mmCIF file of N, CA and C in Angstrom:
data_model
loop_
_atom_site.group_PDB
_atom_site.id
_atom_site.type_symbol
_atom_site.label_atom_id
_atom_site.label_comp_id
_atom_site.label_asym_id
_atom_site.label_seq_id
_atom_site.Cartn_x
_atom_site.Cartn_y
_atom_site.Cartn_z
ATOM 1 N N UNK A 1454 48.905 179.584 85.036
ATOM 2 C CA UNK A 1454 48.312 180.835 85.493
ATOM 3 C C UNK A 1454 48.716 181.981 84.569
ATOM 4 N N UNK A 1455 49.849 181.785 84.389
ATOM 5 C CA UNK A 1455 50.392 183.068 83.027
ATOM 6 C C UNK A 1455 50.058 182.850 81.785
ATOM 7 N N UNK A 1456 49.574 182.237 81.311
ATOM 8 C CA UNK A 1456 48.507 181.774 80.277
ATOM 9 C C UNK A 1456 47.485 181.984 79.916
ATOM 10 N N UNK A 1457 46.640 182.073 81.015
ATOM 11 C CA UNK A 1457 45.453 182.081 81.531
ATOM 12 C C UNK A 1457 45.032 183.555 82.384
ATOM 13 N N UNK A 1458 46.220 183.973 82.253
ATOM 14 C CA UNK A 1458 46.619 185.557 83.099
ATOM 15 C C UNK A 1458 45.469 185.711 84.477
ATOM 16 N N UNK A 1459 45.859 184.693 85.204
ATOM 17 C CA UNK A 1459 45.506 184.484 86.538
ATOM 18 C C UNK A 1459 46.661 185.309 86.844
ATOM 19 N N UNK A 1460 46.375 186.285 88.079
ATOM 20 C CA UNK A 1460 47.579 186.696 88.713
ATOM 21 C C UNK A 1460 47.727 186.013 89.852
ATOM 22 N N UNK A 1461 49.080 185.608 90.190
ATOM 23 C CA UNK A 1461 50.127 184.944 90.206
ATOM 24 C C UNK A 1461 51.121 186.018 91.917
ATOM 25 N N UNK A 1462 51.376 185.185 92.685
ATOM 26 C CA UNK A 1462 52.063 185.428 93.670
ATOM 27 C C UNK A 1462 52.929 184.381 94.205
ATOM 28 N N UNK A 1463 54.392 184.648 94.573
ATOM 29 C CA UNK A 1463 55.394 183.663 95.160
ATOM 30 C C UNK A 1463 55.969 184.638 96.359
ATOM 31 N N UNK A 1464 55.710 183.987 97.627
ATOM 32 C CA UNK A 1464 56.594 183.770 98.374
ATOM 33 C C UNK A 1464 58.238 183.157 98.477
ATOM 34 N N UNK A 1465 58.899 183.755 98.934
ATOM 35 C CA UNK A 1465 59.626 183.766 98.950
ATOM 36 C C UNK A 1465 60.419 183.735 100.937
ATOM 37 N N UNK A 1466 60.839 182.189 101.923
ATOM 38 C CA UNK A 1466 61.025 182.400 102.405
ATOM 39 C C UNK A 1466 62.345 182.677 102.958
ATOM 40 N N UNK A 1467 62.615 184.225 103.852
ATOM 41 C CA UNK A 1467 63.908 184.146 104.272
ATOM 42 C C UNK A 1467 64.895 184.274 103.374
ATOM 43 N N UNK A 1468 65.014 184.956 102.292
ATOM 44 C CA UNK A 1468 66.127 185.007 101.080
ATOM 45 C C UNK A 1468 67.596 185.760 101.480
ATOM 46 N N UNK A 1469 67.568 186.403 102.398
ATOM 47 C CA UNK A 1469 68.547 186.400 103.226
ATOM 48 C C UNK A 1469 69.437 185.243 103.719
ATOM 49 N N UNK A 1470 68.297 184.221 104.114
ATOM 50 C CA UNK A 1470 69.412 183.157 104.850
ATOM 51 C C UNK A 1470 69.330 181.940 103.827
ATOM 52 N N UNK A 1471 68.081 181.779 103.124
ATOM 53 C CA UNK A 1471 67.955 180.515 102.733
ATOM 54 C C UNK A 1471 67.918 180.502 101.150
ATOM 55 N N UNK A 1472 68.377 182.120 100.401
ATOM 56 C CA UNK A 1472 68.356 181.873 98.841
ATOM 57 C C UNK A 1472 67.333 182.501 98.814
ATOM 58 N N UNK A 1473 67.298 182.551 97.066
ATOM 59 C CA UNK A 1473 66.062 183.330 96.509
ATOM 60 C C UNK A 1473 65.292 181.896 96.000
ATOM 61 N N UNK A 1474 64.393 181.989 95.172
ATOM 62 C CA UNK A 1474 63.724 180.406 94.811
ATOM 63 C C UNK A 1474 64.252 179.931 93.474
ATOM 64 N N UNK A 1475 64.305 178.721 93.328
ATOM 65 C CA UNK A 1475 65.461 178.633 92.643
ATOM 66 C C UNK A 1475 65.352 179.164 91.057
ATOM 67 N N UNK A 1476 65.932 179.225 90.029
ATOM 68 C CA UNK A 1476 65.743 179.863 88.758
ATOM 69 C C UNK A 1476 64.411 178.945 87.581
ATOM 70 N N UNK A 1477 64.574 178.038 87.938
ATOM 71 C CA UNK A 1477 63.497 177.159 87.399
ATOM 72 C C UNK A 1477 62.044 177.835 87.563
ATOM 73 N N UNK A 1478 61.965 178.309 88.884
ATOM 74 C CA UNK A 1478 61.056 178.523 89.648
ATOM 75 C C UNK A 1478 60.459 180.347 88.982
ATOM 76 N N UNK A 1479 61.633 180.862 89.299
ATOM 77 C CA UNK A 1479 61.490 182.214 88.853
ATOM 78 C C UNK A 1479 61.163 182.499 87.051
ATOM 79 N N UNK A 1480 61.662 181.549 86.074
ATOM 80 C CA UNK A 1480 61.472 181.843 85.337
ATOM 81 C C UNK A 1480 59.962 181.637 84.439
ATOM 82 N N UNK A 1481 59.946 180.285 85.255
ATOM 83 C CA UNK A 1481 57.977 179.801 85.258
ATOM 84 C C UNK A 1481 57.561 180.725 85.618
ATOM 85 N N UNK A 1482 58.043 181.895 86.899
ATOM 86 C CA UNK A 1482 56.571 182.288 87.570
ATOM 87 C C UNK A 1482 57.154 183.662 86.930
ATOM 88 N N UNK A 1483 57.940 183.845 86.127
ATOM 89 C CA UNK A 1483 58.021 185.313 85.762
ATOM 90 C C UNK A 1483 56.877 186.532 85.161
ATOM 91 N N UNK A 1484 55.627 185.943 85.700
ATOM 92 C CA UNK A 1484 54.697 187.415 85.729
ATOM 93 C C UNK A 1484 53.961 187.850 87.212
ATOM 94 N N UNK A 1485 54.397 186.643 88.453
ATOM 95 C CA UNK A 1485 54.220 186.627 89.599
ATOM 96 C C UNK A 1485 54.546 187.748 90.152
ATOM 97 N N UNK A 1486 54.333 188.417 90.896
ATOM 98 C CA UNK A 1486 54.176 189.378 92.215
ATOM 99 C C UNK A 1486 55.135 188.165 92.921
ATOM 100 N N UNK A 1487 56.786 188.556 93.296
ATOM 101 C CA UNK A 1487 57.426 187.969 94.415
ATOM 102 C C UNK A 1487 57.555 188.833 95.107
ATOM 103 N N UNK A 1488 57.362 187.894 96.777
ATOM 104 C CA UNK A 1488 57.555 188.852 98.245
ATOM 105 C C UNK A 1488 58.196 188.400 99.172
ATOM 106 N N UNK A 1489 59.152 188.584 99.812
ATOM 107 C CA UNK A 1489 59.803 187.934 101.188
ATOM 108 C C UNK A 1489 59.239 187.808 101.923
ATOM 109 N N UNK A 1490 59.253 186.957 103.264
ATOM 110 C CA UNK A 1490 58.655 186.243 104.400
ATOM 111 C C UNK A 1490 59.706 186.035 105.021
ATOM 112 N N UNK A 1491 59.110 185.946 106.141
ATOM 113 C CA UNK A 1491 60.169 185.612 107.664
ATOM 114 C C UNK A 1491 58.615 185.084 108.266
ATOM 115 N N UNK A 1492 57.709 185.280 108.612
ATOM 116 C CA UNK A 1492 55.946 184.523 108.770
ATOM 117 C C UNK A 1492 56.247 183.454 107.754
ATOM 118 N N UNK A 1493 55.507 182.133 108.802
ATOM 119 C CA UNK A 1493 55.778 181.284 107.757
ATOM 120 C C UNK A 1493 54.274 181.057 107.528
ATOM 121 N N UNK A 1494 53.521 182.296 107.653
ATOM 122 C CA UNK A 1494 51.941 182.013 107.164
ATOM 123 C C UNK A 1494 52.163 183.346 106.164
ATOM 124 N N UNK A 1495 51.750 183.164 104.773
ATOM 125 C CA UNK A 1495 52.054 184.507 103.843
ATOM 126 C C UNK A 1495 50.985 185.642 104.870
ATOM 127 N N UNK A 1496 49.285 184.862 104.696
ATOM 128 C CA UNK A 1496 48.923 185.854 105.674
ATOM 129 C C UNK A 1496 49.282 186.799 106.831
ATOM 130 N N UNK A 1497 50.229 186.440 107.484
ATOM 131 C CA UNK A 1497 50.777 187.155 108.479
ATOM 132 C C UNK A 1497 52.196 188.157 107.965
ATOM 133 N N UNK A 1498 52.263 188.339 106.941
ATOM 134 C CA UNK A 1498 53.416 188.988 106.193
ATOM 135 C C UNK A 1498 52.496 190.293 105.977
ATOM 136 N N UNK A 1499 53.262 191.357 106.439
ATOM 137 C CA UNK A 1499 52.192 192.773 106.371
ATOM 138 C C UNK A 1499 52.563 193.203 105.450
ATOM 139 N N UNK A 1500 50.954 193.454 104.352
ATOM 140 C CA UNK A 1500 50.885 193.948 103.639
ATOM 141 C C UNK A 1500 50.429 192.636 102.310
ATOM 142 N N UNK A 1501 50.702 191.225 102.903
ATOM 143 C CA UNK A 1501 50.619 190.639 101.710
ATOM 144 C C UNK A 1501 49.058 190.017 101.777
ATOM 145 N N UNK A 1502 47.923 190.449 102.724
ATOM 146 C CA UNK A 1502 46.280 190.565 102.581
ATOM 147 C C UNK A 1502 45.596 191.812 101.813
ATOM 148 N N UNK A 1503 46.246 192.639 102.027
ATOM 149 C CA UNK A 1503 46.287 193.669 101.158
ATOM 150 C C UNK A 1503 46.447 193.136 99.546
ATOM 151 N N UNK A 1504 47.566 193.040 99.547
ATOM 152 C CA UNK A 1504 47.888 193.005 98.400
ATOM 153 C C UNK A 1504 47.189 191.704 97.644
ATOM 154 N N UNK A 1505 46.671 190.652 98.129
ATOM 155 C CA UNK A 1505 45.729 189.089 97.617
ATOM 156 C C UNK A 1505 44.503 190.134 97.660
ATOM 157 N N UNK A 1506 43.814 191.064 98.144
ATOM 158 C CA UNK A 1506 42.480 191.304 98.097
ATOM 159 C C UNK A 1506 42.367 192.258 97.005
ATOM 160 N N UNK A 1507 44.041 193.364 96.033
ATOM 161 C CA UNK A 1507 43.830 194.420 95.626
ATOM 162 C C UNK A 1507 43.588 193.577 94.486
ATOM 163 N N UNK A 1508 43.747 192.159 94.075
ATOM 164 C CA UNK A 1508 43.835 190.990 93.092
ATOM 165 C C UNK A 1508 42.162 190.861 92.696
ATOM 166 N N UNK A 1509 41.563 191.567 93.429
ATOM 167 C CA UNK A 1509 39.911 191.048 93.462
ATOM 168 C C UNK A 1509 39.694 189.757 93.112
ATOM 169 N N UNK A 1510 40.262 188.564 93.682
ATOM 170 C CA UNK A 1510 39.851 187.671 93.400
ATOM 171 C C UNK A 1510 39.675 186.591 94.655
ATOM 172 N N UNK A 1511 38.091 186.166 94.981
ATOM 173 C CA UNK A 1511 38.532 185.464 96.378
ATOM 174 C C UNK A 1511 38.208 184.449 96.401
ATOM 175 N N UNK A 1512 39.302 183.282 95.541
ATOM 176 C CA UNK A 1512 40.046 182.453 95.488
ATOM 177 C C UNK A 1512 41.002 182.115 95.798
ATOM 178 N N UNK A 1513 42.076 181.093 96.721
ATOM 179 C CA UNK A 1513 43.420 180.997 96.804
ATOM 180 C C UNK A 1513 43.343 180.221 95.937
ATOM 181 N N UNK A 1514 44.392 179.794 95.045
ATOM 182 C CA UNK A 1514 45.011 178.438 95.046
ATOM 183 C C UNK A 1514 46.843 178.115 95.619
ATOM 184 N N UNK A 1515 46.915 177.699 96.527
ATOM 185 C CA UNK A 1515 48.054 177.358 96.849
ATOM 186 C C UNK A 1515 48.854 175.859 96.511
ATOM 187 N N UNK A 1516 50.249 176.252 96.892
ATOM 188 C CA UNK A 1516 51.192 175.279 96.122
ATOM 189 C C UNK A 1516 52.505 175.574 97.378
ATOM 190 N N UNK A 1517 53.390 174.812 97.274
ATOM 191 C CA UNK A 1517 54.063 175.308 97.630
ATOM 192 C C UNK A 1517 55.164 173.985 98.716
ATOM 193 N N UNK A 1518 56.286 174.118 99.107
ATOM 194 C CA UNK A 1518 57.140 173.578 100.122
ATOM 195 C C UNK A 1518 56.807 173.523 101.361
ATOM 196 N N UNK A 1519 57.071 172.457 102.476
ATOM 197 C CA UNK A 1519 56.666 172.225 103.769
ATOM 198 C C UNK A 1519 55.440 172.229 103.865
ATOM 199 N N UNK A 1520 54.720 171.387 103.573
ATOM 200 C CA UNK A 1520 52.957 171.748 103.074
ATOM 201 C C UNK A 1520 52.683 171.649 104.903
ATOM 202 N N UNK A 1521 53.118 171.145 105.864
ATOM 203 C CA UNK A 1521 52.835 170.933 107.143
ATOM 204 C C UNK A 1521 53.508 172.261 107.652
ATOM 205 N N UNK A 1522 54.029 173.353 107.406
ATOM 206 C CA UNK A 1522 54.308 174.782 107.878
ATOM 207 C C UNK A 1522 54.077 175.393 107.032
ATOM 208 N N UNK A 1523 54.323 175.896 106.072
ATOM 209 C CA UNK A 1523 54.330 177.222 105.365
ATOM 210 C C UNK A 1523 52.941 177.212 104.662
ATOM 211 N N UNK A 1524 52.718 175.750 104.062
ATOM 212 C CA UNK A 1524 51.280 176.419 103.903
ATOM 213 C C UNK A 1524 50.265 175.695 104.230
ATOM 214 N N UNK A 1525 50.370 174.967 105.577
ATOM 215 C CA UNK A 1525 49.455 174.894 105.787
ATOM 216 C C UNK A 1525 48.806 176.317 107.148
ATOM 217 N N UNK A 1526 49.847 177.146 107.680
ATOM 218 C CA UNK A 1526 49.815 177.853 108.311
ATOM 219 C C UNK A 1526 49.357 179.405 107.307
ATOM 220 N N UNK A 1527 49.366 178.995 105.963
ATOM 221 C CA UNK A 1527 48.616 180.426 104.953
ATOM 222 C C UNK A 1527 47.570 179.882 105.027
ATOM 223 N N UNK A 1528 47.419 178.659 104.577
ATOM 224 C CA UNK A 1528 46.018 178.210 104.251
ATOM 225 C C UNK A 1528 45.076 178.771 105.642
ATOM 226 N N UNK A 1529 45.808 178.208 107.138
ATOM 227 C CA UNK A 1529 44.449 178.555 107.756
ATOM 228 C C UNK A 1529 44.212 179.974 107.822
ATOM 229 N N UNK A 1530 45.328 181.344 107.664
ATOM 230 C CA UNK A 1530 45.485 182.348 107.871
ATOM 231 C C UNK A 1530 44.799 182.872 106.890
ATOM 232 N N UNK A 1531 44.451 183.023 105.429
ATOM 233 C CA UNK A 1531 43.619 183.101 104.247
ATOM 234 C C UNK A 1531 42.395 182.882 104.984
ATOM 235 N N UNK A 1532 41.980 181.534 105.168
ATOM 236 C CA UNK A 1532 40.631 180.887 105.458
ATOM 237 C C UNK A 1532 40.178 181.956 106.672
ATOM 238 N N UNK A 1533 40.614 182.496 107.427
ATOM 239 C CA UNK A 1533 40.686 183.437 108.693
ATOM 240 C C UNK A 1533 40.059 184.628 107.779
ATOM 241 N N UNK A 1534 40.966 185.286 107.238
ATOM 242 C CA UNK A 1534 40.880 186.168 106.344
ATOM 243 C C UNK A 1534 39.376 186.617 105.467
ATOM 244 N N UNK A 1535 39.354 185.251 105.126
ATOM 245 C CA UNK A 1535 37.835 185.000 104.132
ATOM 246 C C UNK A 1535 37.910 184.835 102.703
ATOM 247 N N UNK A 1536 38.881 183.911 102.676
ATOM 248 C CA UNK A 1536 39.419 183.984 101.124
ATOM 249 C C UNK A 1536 38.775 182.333 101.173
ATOM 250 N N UNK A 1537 38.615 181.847 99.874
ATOM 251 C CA UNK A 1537 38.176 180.583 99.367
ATOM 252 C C UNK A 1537 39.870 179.875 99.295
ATOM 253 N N UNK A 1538 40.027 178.947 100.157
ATOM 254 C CA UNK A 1538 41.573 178.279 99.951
ATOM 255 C C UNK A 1538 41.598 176.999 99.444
ATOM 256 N N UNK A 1539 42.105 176.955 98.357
ATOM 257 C CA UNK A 1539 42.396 175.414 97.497
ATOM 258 C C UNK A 1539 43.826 174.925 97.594
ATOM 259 N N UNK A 1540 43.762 173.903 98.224
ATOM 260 C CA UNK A 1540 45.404 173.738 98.280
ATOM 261 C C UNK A 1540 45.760 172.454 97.084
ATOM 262 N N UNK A 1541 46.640 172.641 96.758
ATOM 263 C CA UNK A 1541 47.268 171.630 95.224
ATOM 264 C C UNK A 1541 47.921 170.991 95.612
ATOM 265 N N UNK A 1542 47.469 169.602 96.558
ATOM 266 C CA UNK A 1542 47.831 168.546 97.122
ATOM 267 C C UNK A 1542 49.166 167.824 95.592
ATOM 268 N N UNK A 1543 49.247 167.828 95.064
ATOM 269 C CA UNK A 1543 50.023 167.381 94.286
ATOM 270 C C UNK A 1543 51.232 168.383 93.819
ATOM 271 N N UNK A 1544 51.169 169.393 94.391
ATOM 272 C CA UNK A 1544 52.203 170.468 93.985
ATOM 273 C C UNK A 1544 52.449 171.343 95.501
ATOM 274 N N UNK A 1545 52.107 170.193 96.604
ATOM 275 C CA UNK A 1545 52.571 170.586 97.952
ATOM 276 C C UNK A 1545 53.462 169.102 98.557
ATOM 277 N N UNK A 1546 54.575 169.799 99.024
ATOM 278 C CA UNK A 1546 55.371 169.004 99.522
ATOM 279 C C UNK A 1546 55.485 169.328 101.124
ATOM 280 N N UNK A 1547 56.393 168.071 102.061
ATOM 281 C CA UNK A 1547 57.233 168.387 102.944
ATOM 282 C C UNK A 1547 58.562 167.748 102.802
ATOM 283 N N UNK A 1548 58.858 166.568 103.992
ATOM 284 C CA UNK A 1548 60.309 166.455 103.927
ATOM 285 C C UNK A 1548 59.680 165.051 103.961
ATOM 286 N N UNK A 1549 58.891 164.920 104.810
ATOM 287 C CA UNK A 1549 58.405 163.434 105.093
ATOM 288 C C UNK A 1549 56.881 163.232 104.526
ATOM 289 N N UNK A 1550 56.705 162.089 103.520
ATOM 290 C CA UNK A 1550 55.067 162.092 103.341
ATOM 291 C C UNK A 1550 53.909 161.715 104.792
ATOM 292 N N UNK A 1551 54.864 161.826 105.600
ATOM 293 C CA UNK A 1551 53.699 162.231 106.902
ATOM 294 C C UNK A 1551 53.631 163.010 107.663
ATOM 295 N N UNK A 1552 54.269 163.987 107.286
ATOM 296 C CA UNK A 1552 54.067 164.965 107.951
ATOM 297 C C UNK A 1552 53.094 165.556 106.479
ATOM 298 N N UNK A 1553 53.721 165.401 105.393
ATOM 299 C CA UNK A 1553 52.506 166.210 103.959
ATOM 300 C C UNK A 1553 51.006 165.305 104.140
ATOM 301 N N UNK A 1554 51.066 164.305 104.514
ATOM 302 C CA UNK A 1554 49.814 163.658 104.602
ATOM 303 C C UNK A 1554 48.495 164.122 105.559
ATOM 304 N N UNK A 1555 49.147 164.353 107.170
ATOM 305 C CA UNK A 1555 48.707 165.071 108.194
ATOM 306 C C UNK A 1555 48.367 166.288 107.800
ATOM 307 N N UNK A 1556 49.168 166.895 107.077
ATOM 308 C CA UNK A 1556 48.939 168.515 106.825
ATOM 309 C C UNK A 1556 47.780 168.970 105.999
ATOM 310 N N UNK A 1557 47.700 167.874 105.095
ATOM 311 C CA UNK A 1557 46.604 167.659 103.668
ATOM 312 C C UNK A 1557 45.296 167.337 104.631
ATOM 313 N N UNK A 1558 45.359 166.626 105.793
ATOM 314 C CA UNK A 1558 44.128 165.500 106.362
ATOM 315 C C UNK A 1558 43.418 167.042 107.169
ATOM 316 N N UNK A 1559 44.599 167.703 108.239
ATOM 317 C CA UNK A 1559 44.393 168.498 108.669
ATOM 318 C C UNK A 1559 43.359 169.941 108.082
ATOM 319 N N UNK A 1560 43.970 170.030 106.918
ATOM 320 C CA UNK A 1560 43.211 171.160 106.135
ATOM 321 C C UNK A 1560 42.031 170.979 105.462
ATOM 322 N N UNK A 1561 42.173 169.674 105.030
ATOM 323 C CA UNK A 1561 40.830 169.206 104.951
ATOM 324 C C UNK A 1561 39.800 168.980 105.680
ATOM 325 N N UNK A 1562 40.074 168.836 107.027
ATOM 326 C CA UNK A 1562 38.912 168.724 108.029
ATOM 327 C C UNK A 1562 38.564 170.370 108.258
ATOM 328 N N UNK A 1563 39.616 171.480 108.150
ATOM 329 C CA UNK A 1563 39.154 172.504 108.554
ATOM 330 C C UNK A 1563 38.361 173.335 106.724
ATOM 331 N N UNK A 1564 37.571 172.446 106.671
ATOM 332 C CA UNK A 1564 37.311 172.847 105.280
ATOM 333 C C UNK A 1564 37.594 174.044 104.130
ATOM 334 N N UNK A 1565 39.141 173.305 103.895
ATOM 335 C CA UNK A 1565 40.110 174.143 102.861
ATOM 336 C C UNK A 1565 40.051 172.610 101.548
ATOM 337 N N UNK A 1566 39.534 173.487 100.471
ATOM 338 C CA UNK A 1566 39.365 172.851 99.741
ATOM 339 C C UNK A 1566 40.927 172.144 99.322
ATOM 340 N N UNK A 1567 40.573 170.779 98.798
ATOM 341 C CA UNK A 1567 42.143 169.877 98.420
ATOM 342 C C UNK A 1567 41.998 169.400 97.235
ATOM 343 N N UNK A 1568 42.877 169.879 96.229
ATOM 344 C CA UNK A 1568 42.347 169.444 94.833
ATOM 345 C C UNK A 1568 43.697 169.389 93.645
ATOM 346 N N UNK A 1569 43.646 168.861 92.908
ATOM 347 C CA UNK A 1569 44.804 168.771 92.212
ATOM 348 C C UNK A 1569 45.654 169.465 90.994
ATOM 349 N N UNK A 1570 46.474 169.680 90.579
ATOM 350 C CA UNK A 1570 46.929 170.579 89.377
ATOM 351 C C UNK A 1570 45.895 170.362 88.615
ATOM 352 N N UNK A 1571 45.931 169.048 88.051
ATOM 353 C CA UNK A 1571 44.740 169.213 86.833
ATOM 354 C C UNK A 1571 43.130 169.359 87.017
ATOM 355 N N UNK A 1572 42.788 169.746 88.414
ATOM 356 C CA UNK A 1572 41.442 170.157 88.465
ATOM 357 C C UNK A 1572 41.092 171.866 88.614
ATOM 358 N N UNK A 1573 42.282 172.178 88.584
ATOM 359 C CA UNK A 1573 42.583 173.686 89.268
ATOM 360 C C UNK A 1573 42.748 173.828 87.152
ATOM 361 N N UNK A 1574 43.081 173.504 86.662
ATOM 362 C CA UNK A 1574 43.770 173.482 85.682
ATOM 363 C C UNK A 1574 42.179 173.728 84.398
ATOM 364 N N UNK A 1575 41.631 172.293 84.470
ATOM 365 C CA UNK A 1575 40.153 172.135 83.736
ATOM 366 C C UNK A 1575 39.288 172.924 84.278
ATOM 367 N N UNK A 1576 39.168 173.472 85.744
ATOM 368 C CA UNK A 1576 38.044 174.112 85.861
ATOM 369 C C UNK A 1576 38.496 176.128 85.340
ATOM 370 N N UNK A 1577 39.980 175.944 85.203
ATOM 371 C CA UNK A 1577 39.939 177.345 84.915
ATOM 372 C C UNK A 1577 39.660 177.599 83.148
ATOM 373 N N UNK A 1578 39.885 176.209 82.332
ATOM 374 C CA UNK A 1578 39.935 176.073 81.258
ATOM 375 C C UNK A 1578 38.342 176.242 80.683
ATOM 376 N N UNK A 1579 37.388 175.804 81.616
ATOM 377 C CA UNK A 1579 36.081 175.634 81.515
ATOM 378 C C UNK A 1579 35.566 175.107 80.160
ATOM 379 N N UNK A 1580 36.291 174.693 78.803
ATOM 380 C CA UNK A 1580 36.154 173.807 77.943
ATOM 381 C C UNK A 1580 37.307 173.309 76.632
ATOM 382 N N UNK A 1581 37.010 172.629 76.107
ATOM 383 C CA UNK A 1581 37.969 171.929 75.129
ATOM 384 C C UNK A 1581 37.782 172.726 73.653
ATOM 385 N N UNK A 1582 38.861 172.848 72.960
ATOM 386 C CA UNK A 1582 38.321 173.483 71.940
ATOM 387 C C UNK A 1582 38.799 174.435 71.757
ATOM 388 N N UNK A 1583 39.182 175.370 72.967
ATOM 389 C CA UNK A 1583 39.846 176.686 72.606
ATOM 390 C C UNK A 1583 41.038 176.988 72.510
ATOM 391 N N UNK A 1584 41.353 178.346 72.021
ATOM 392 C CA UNK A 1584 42.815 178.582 71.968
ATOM 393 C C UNK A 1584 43.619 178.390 73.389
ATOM 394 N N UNK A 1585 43.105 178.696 74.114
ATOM 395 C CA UNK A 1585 43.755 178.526 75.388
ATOM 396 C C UNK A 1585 43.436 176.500 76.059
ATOM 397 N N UNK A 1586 43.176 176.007 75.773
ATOM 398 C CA UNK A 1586 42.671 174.595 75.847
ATOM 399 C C UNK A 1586 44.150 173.921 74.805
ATOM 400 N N UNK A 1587 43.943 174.228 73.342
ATOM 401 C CA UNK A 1587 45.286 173.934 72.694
ATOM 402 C C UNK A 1587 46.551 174.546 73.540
ATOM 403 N N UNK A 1588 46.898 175.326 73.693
ATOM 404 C CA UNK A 1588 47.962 176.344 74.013
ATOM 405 C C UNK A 1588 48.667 175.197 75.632
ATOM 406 N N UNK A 1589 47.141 174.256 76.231
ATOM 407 C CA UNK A 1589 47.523 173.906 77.312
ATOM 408 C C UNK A 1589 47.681 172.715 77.576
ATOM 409 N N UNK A 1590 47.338 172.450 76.128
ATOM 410 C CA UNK A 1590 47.148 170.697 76.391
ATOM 411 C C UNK A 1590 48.504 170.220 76.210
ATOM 412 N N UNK A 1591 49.833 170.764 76.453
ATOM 413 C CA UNK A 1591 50.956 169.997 76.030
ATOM 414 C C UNK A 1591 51.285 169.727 77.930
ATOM 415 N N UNK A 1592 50.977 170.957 78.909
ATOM 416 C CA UNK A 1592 51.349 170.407 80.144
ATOM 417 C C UNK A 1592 50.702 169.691 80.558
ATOM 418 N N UNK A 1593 49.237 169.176 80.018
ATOM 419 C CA UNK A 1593 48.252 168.021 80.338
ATOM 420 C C UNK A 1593 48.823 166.891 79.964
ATOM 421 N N UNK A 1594 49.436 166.569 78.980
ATOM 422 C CA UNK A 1594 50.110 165.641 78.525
ATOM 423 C C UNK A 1594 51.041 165.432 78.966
#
């Protein structure tokens, strides 16, 4: 997304009790917009619909930990909202792959699109050939 200068948002839950996200995390997403949560739907965090709509862009793509709470509870809260929600079944976790499985099956029936890093990835690339296509083909690989 920082590549591609998609703007970029991380949640952040509870950093009070549970840490900030870890440095790996922060230094990848270092052109992200980070925000705290105690809502474990970002949508329900005031101020952070605001702030996805001042983005003019109405697309989600989400990612993220506890894919069966945190986002699958943005995803439906977005979709509420009226945002287009793509969730990155391959860059969403939980604790158990059945509870991430249910959560994926779930969002998919409530038609939230489910799609993977590298389709989120080629369709933003829209062809081969370019500077930004080279620049990206080493995380494709």
């Amino acid at each position: 997304a920082r590549q591609l200068k998609v703007p970029s948002f991380v949640s952040e839950q509870y950093v009070k009790g549970l840490g900030p996200s870890v440095e790996a995390v922060r230094l990848a997403a270092s052109d992200a917009h980070f925000f705290e949560k105690t809502h474990f739907s970002c949508a329900a965090e005031p101020g952070v619909l605001d702030l996805l709509r001042a983005a003019r862009r109405p697309q989600v793509i989400l990612t993220g930990t506890e894919t069966h709470v945190c986002v699958l509870q943005t995803a439906f809260g977005l979709l509420g909202a009226g945002f287009d929600v793509h969730v990155v079944a391959d860059a969403a976790s939980s604790r158990t792959p059945e509870s991430r499985h249910a959560a994926i099956e779930r969002m998919r029936a409530a038609g939230i699109q489910i799609v993977t890093t590298e389709m989120v990835l080629f369709e933003w690339l829209h062809q081969a050939g370019t500077d930004e296509f080279r620049a990206l083909l080493p995380l494709i690989k």
